[in-house]
Amino acid sequence: MNEPGGAWHRVHPLSPLIRSWQAIALVIFFIGRDAGESLLTGDRDDGPWLRLPGRDVGVGVWLTGGGLVVVALVVVVALMVLSWRMTRYRITADSLELRSGVVWRQHRRAQLDRLQAVDVVQPLLARIFGLARLTVEVAGAGTSAIQLSYLTESRARSLRNQLLASSAGLTYTEEEAPEAPEHHWLEVPVPRLMGSIALSGATAGFLVSAVVLVILSLVLGTAAPAAGIVPWALGSVGALWGRFSRGFGFRVATSPDGLRLRHGLVEARAQTVPPGRVQAVQLTQPLLWRRTDWWQVQVNVAGYGAGGGGDASSGNSPNTLLPVGTRDEAIGVLSFVIPQLGTGPEENPRLVIEAALDGTGGGSGFVTSPAAARRLDPLSWRRNGFRVTDTALLIRRGRLRRTVIVVPHARTQSLGIVQGPWDRRLGLASFALHSTPGPITPMVAHLADGDAARLLAEQSERAQRARAAAGPERWMQIARRADAPSQLPPPLPPVDAS
Amino acid sequence: MADPFHVPGADWRPVSPKLATARRIVLAIWCAALVVPPLVSSLVFDLPRMRWVALIPLVLLGWGWWLIGRQVRAWAYAERSEDLVIRSGRIWRTMVVVPYGRLQYVDVDEGPIARMFGLASVQLHTASAGTDAAIPGLEAAEAARLRDRLTERGQAQLAGL
């Protein structure tokens, strides 16, 4: 342990137990059920799993059986202790290192200036014991995150502050890194969350098909089609419950460290997305949310990938910044993630965003598909379009399901143009902007080919200029260097009623 | 109509025409494998109609032969001062612009048949999975030169994510 850069720490001793709680619960359940059964029936000898056909089981078998169980228990406990002992982490000035594994050992080291997001996750059992898992996302393909599971809650929080502080390039004199001041911003009310789920496409699809099946079974005079609803209903309820549970108590706060999200009913999750880590933002409004004017906000963040197993489109993934919010809330979240929209000096940025949210045609500087696209895109050709500002590319699409995507120029990875045979005949082409993996794929379909070519040429120049001007990865250094206050940007002015 | 695939200041370089030969050999092997079963069964079981089925892979071979020629001629790349541009496809035309500063790594692959022709393919990777930027069929020396050039420029211009 005489290596430079700080001491190695161990995770909480209860960690292996919580990590493998499902297996343990299963074993306890079976043993308990057997014991309970034999108690109830007064059948004091061997349990059903030890009875051999047509033969009495003697004491010897009992002893060997019991001995095996004890040996197995000892081995399991020894493995757990060993795995706990072998899991160690440390923080140096610029990296986080994790060593783990008993047989296959792993030593992972992450550069803190490449840190993309820090999450504190508490599954139900960990919550009961006051423990939490710290997930540190760095940009990388696949499972590149470092997971410290489990730590005590206070340790997880102080560690998060320390990581964010070193990642931000912040220097502090205290023993522990100070927690960045948090500014509570908004909370999603439970009734609205339930309403948004009730008005989701999944619910509507289920109800419609249920009605069809019931009618079908009435017409046919057999219950078979109606009975088909049951397993499906169970599945749907499970999916909807997942959405509810994840979105429950969704709170958004802002801090100099970026957006802080807290949510979850069963599994509590506290996410921190530092500024400048957001690669693309998307605001969506499904058709059924239009009356209530609700919007969902999602982001591409390099470490989160396509959503960590969750269904990205239903708001279950860590990529969700706001599962359901009013128009003002959604625009507010957008304005925090992308502080400068870069509209012209004469323009009201709010009006530009309003035009992106529900406008059609060429207002507010939007370039849309030409009339020739009507044959390929009869519904939304007037709405499909883009707008370029000094800092970002705004993409607008979808007539029924309205979608707005904002990609900062500095976050452009690569660009592309695609032209199929029909496009060519009609003088169209589609423009694509490649972002890091995530729920958002920024693309403008069926532009006039001249517009697409111009956009590609100009966008590659803009992206290059923005890259050259981009600040350092350590965001507090930007703030200090530019003497910019690291506070919430002024909210966008409200739109006039006129 | 403007050509959306016209890029100002691009000095397009084609991929090697030998790529077409290499791909046609692979295609011919596949078609041969598809011709044998119907042909053999028509001879063994005396089913004269099966001979017509054997014609299908031959037709596919002819069509693919023609298509490969067009595809390979359509494939080109251009090194500009800040980015690499790749265009490909005749029916579905695509073009990708990859800034050097965004390159994460470069792959050079050589398949067995491509190697017989002294060819290699270069694949560019950025932090985005959507970047589909591959140049197949480069002369091995050109592939190595391009790889070194790309990593050199990528180093010089590397930006964060």
Tab-separated table of C-alpha atoms in Angstrom, chain A residues 114 116 139 279 302 409-421 423-427 429 434-437 449-450 452-453 456-457 460 464 467 473, chain B residues 1-8 70 80 82-83 90-102 104 126-132 157-161:
chain	number	residue	atom	x	y	z
A	114	ARG	CA	-13.410	12.441	-18.501
A	116	GLN	CA	-19.616	12.184	-17.583
A	139	ALA	CA	-17.269	7.951	-21.829
A	279	GLN	CA	-24.495	15.690	-26.070
A	302	ALA	CA	-21.833	9.606	-23.268
A	409	HIS	CA	-22.272	22.536	-32.333
A	410	ALA	CA	-19.394	21.658	-30.016
A	411	ARG	CA	-20.912	18.191	-29.435
A	412	THR	CA	-21.125	17.116	-33.063
A	413	GLN	CA	-19.294	13.840	-33.625
A	414	SER	CA	-19.654	13.368	-37.369
A	415	LEU	CA	-22.113	14.271	-40.103
A	416	GLY	CA	-23.715	12.448	-42.954
A	417	ILE	CA	-26.080	12.671	-45.890
A	418	VAL	CA	-28.234	9.849	-47.208
A	419	GLN	CA	-30.162	9.854	-50.464
A	420	GLY	CA	-32.356	6.962	-51.515
A	421	PRO	CA	-33.679	6.372	-55.047
A	423	ASP	CA	-35.206	11.081	-52.741
A	424	ARG	CA	-33.052	11.521	-55.794
A	425	ARG	CA	-36.009	11.595	-58.144
A	426	LEU	CA	-37.693	14.292	-56.033
A	427	GLY	CA	-34.521	16.300	-55.405
A	429	ALA	CA	-31.773	14.246	-49.249
A	434	HIS	CA	-24.075	11.508	-35.269
A	435	SER	CA	-24.253	11.840	-31.509
A	436	THR	CA	-23.005	9.537	-28.761
A	437	PRO	CA	-25.138	6.428	-28.137
A	449	ASP	CA	-30.842	18.463	-51.661
A	450	GLY	CA	-29.351	21.946	-51.920
A	452	ALA	CA	-28.902	19.415	-47.115
A	453	ALA	CA	-25.607	20.039	-48.910
A	456	LEU	CA	-23.524	19.690	-44.200
A	457	ALA	CA	-20.861	22.071	-45.437
A	460	SER	CA	-18.861	20.860	-40.377
A	464	GLN	CA	-14.953	22.711	-35.998
A	467	ARG	CA	-14.628	22.578	-30.947
A	473	GLU	CA	-13.262	19.498	-19.579
B	1	MET	CA	-30.890	20.401	-58.862
B	2	ALA	CA	-27.842	20.755	-56.695
B	3	ASP	CA	-25.768	17.690	-56.108
B	4	PRO	CA	-25.759	17.201	-52.338
B	5	PHE	CA	-22.685	15.023	-52.691
B	6	HIS	CA	-20.551	17.748	-54.130
B	7	VAL	CA	-18.033	18.848	-51.524
B	8	PRO	CA	-16.003	21.986	-52.133
B	70	ARG	CA	-20.955	0.153	-59.822
B	80	ARG	CA	-9.555	17.691	-46.301
B	82	GLU	CA	-10.015	19.298	-40.982
B	83	ASP	CA	-11.977	16.190	-41.838
B	90	ARG	CA	-25.219	4.217	-56.134
B	91	ILE	CA	-28.842	3.515	-55.305
B	92	TRP	CA	-28.653	4.465	-51.640
B	93	ARG	CA	-26.051	7.168	-51.726
B	94	THR	CA	-24.427	8.141	-48.461
B	95	MET	CA	-21.716	10.509	-47.429
B	96	VAL	CA	-20.015	10.810	-44.045
B	97	VAL	CA	-17.852	13.672	-42.809
B	98	VAL	CA	-15.576	12.701	-39.911
B	99	PRO	CA	-13.602	15.518	-38.247
B	100	TYR	CA	-10.068	14.440	-37.307
B	101	GLY	CA	-10.562	15.901	-33.840
B	102	ARG	CA	-13.379	13.458	-33.199
B	104	GLN	CA	-11.283	7.864	-31.208
B	126	THR	CA	-15.788	8.266	-33.196
B	127	ALA	CA	-17.619	8.373	-29.870
B	128	SER	CA	-20.832	7.909	-31.831
B	129	ALA	CA	-22.073	4.482	-32.824
B	130	GLY	CA	-23.818	6.158	-35.759
B	131	THR	CA	-20.574	7.025	-37.493
B	132	ASP	CA	-20.460	4.433	-40.249
B	157	GLN	CA	-6.713	18.123	-33.047
B	158	LEU	CA	-8.169	15.867	-30.400
B	159	ALA	CA	-10.946	17.527	-28.510
B	160	GLY	CA	-12.945	16.254	-25.578
B	161	LEU	CA	-16.325	14.754	-26.139
